[in-house]
Amino acid sequence: IDFANKLVKAHAVPAATSNDTKLVVRGSSDSAFRQLDFPIVQTSYTPTRGDVTNIASASVTTSYYSRTGNKIEVWGEFTIDPTATGDTQITLSLPIASSITNSYDLSGSAVTYDNNQTFRIYFGGGNAIVRGNASVDASSHTYSYRYVYYYIAP
């Protein structure tokens, strides 16, 4: 790291709490340093699901998320039974609200081994939107999903 054209060494030190990582940056002497805090949280949550398009029934399991600094990664499983083949969509609440505004500020996918079908996951209306085309069949399938988004304080 270069602060004002002076090379400094970065050292990770044990966290003060179990949810923080601290980066200590030392200057030319041991007394000259800066400390940067990177909060790290990893826990479970149960997303609130909204059935939007072509849903006979749907369910979501307990999901998990990890926050490192301003990056939030979410993963879990859901089951969708569409009413027919075609456009299918649900929404999942975010574990931590964010002031992101663009659909591409949240990005991910959901897949199932049952019929090799995928769903795109993107941001919209304060939620993760899960959208795909149930083109293979209108049967119930369980999907594994993962998405990442940027935290901006609301």
mmCIF file of C-alpha atoms in Angstrom:
data_model
loop_
_atom_site.group_PDB
_atom_site.id
_atom_site.type_symbol
_atom_site.label_atom_id
_atom_site.label_comp_id
_atom_site.label_asym_id
_atom_site.label_seq_id
_atom_site.Cartn_x
_atom_site.Cartn_y
_atom_site.Cartn_z
ATOM 1 C CA ILE A 1 0.000 0.000 0.000
ATOM 2 C CA ASP A 2 1.338 3.416 -0.864
ATOM 3 C CA PHE A 3 0.276 6.389 1.268
ATOM 4 C CA ALA A 4 1.807 9.607 -0.077
ATOM 5 C CA ASN A 5 4.532 7.674 -1.946
ATOM 6 C CA LYS A 6 5.677 5.839 1.187
ATOM 7 C CA LEU A 7 5.513 2.089 1.053
ATOM 8 C CA VAL A 8 3.877 0.481 4.059
ATOM 9 C CA LYS A 9 3.275 -3.129 5.032
ATOM 10 C CA ALA A 10 -0.211 -4.529 5.657
ATOM 11 C CA HIS A 11 -0.704 -6.983 8.496
ATOM 12 C CA ALA A 12 -3.911 -8.735 9.511
ATOM 13 C CA VAL A 13 -4.414 -8.842 13.252
ATOM 14 C CA PRO A 14 -6.915 -10.812 15.323
ATOM 15 C CA ALA A 15 -10.316 -9.222 15.469
ATOM 16 C CA ALA A 16 -11.586 -7.391 18.527
ATOM 17 C CA THR A 17 -14.918 -9.148 18.065
ATOM 18 C CA SER A 18 -15.826 -12.336 16.265
ATOM 19 C CA ASN A 19 -17.486 -10.329 13.475
ATOM 20 C CA ASP A 20 -14.661 -7.952 12.542
ATOM 21 C CA THR A 21 -11.377 -8.285 10.750
ATOM 22 C CA LYS A 22 -8.922 -5.492 11.287
ATOM 23 C CA LEU A 23 -6.238 -4.518 8.822
ATOM 24 C CA VAL A 24 -3.353 -2.639 10.379
ATOM 25 C CA VAL A 25 -1.198 -0.662 7.976
ATOM 26 C CA ARG A 26 2.209 0.309 9.406
ATOM 27 C CA GLY A 27 4.349 3.141 8.161
ATOM 28 C CA SER A 28 8.089 3.637 8.337
ATOM 29 C CA SER A 29 8.042 3.051 12.101
ATOM 30 C CA ASP A 30 5.977 0.813 14.338
ATOM 31 C CA SER A 31 4.303 3.862 15.875
ATOM 32 C CA ALA A 32 2.957 5.109 12.522
ATOM 33 C CA PHE A 33 -0.049 3.023 11.528
ATOM 34 C CA ARG A 34 -3.688 3.097 10.487
ATOM 35 C CA GLN A 35 -6.339 0.543 11.315
ATOM 36 C CA LEU A 36 -9.138 -0.336 8.888
ATOM 37 C CA ASP A 37 -12.133 -2.349 10.081
ATOM 38 C CA PHE A 38 -13.866 -4.830 7.784
ATOM 39 C CA PRO A 39 -17.019 -6.229 9.401
ATOM 40 C CA ILE A 40 -17.542 -9.902 8.660
ATOM 41 C CA VAL A 41 -20.901 -11.464 9.440
ATOM 42 C CA GLN A 42 -22.117 -14.921 8.486
ATOM 43 C CA THR A 43 -25.487 -16.167 9.667
ATOM 44 C CA SER A 44 -28.806 -17.647 8.586
ATOM 45 C CA TYR A 45 -32.091 -15.950 7.761
ATOM 46 C CA THR A 46 -35.417 -16.978 6.256
ATOM 47 C CA PRO A 47 -36.276 -14.809 3.251
ATOM 48 C CA THR A 48 -39.814 -13.560 2.780
ATOM 49 C CA ARG A 49 -41.024 -14.943 -0.536
ATOM 50 C CA GLY A 50 -43.406 -13.257 -2.939
ATOM 51 C CA ASP A 51 -45.129 -15.257 -5.681
ATOM 52 C CA VAL A 52 -45.254 -13.065 -8.772
ATOM 53 C CA THR A 53 -45.817 -15.018 -11.989
ATOM 54 C CA ASN A 54 -46.902 -18.568 -12.841
ATOM 55 C CA ILE A 55 -46.658 -20.051 -9.331
ATOM 56 C CA ALA A 56 -48.904 -22.919 -8.176
ATOM 57 C CA SER A 57 -46.818 -23.289 -5.004
ATOM 58 C CA ALA A 58 -43.378 -22.314 -3.776
ATOM 59 C CA SER A 59 -41.298 -22.586 -0.625
ATOM 60 C CA VAL A 60 -37.915 -21.391 0.552
ATOM 61 C CA THR A 61 -35.627 -23.004 3.108
ATOM 62 C CA THR A 62 -33.520 -21.252 5.694
ATOM 63 C CA SER A 63 -30.887 -19.376 3.743
ATOM 64 C CA TYR A 64 -27.474 -18.039 4.637
ATOM 65 C CA TYR A 65 -25.553 -14.868 3.992
ATOM 66 C CA SER A 66 -22.068 -13.548 4.509
ATOM 67 C CA ARG A 67 -21.165 -9.883 4.679
ATOM 68 C CA THR A 68 -17.588 -8.784 4.229
ATOM 69 C CA GLY A 69 -17.319 -5.020 4.222
ATOM 70 C CA ASN A 70 -19.935 -3.836 1.720
ATOM 71 C CA LYS A 71 -20.249 -7.120 -0.204
ATOM 72 C CA ILE A 72 -23.130 -9.406 0.757
ATOM 73 C CA GLU A 73 -23.319 -12.964 -0.587
ATOM 74 C CA VAL A 74 -26.522 -15.014 -0.163
ATOM 75 C CA TRP A 75 -27.185 -18.722 -0.794
ATOM 76 C CA GLY A 76 -29.876 -21.315 -0.138
ATOM 77 C CA GLU A 77 -32.594 -23.397 -1.773
ATOM 78 C CA PHE A 78 -36.162 -22.852 -2.900
ATOM 79 C CA THR A 79 -38.796 -25.050 -4.527
ATOM 80 C CA ILE A 80 -41.077 -23.822 -7.287
ATOM 81 C CA ASP A 81 -44.075 -25.622 -8.782
ATOM 82 C CA PRO A 82 -45.200 -23.508 -11.761
ATOM 83 C CA THR A 83 -48.821 -23.549 -12.912
ATOM 84 C CA ALA A 84 -47.702 -24.059 -16.541
ATOM 85 C CA THR A 85 -44.660 -23.815 -18.746
ATOM 86 C CA GLY A 86 -43.490 -20.252 -19.442
ATOM 87 C CA ASP A 87 -42.259 -17.176 -17.598
ATOM 88 C CA THR A 88 -41.945 -17.904 -13.859
ATOM 89 C CA GLN A 89 -41.016 -15.408 -11.154
ATOM 90 C CA ILE A 90 -40.743 -15.071 -7.365
ATOM 91 C CA THR A 91 -39.142 -12.476 -5.135
ATOM 92 C CA LEU A 92 -36.921 -13.054 -2.099
ATOM 93 C CA SER A 93 -36.313 -10.440 0.597
ATOM 94 C CA LEU A 94 -32.740 -9.336 1.169
ATOM 95 C CA PRO A 95 -31.058 -10.246 4.470
ATOM 96 C CA ILE A 96 -29.745 -6.674 4.831
ATOM 97 C CA ALA A 97 -31.598 -3.782 3.187
ATOM 98 C CA SER A 98 -29.538 -1.750 0.745
ATOM 99 C CA SER A 99 -30.061 1.447 -1.229
ATOM 100 C CA ILE A 100 -28.918 -0.117 -4.497
ATOM 101 C CA THR A 101 -31.065 0.939 -7.452
ATOM 102 C CA ASN A 102 -29.935 -0.881 -10.597
ATOM 103 C CA SER A 103 -30.971 -4.412 -11.526
ATOM 104 C CA TYR A 104 -27.308 -5.302 -12.052
ATOM 105 C CA ASP A 105 -26.330 -4.172 -8.529
ATOM 106 C CA LEU A 106 -27.463 -7.643 -7.438
ATOM 107 C CA SER A 107 -26.502 -10.606 -9.562
ATOM 108 C CA GLY A 108 -26.836 -14.353 -9.295
ATOM 109 C CA SER A 109 -28.463 -17.523 -10.518
ATOM 110 C CA ALA A 110 -30.413 -20.561 -9.413
ATOM 111 C CA VAL A 111 -30.020 -24.047 -10.888
ATOM 112 C CA THR A 112 -31.597 -27.453 -10.571
ATOM 113 C CA TYR A 113 -30.158 -30.783 -11.532
ATOM 114 C CA ASP A 114 -33.637 -32.208 -12.206
ATOM 115 C CA ASN A 115 -34.078 -30.627 -15.629
ATOM 116 C CA ASN A 116 -30.977 -28.457 -16.134
ATOM 117 C CA GLN A 117 -33.067 -25.318 -15.767
ATOM 118 C CA THR A 118 -31.627 -22.005 -14.579
ATOM 119 C CA PHE A 119 -33.099 -18.800 -13.215
ATOM 120 C CA ARG A 120 -31.578 -15.326 -13.328
ATOM 121 C CA ILE A 121 -31.486 -13.391 -10.046
ATOM 122 C CA TYR A 122 -31.356 -9.580 -10.135
ATOM 123 C CA PHE A 123 -32.453 -6.556 -8.063
ATOM 124 C CA GLY A 124 -35.866 -4.919 -8.233
ATOM 125 C CA GLY A 125 -38.248 -3.187 -5.837
ATOM 126 C CA GLY A 126 -36.087 -3.775 -2.768
ATOM 127 C CA ASN A 127 -35.938 -7.545 -3.342
ATOM 128 C CA ALA A 128 -33.994 -10.203 -5.183
ATOM 129 C CA ILE A 129 -36.071 -11.107 -8.238
ATOM 130 C CA VAL A 130 -35.795 -14.746 -9.333
ATOM 131 C CA ARG A 131 -36.980 -15.124 -12.910
ATOM 132 C CA GLY A 132 -36.788 -17.890 -15.456
ATOM 133 C CA ASN A 133 -38.707 -19.747 -18.101
ATOM 134 C CA ALA A 134 -40.252 -23.033 -17.036
ATOM 135 C CA SER A 135 -39.891 -24.246 -20.604
ATOM 136 C CA VAL A 136 -38.951 -27.852 -19.871
ATOM 137 C CA ASP A 137 -41.920 -28.810 -17.719
ATOM 138 C CA ALA A 138 -44.391 -27.461 -15.196
ATOM 139 C CA SER A 139 -43.315 -29.826 -12.401
ATOM 140 C CA SER A 140 -42.061 -28.922 -8.939
ATOM 141 C CA HIS A 141 -38.268 -28.616 -8.707
ATOM 142 C CA THR A 142 -35.826 -27.573 -5.991
ATOM 143 C CA TYR A 143 -33.196 -24.998 -6.966
ATOM 144 C CA SER A 144 -29.927 -24.040 -5.326
ATOM 145 C CA TYR A 145 -29.223 -20.337 -5.589
ATOM 146 C CA ARG A 146 -26.460 -17.845 -4.918
ATOM 147 C CA TYR A 147 -26.318 -14.097 -5.466
ATOM 148 C CA VAL A 148 -24.106 -11.176 -4.490
ATOM 149 C CA TYR A 149 -24.984 -7.538 -3.975
ATOM 150 C CA TYR A 150 -23.403 -4.313 -2.779
ATOM 151 C CA TYR A 151 -24.455 -2.748 0.516
ATOM 152 C CA ILE A 152 -25.270 0.950 0.453
ATOM 153 C CA ALA A 153 -26.699 2.288 3.717
ATOM 154 C CA PRO A 154 -30.429 3.072 3.378
#
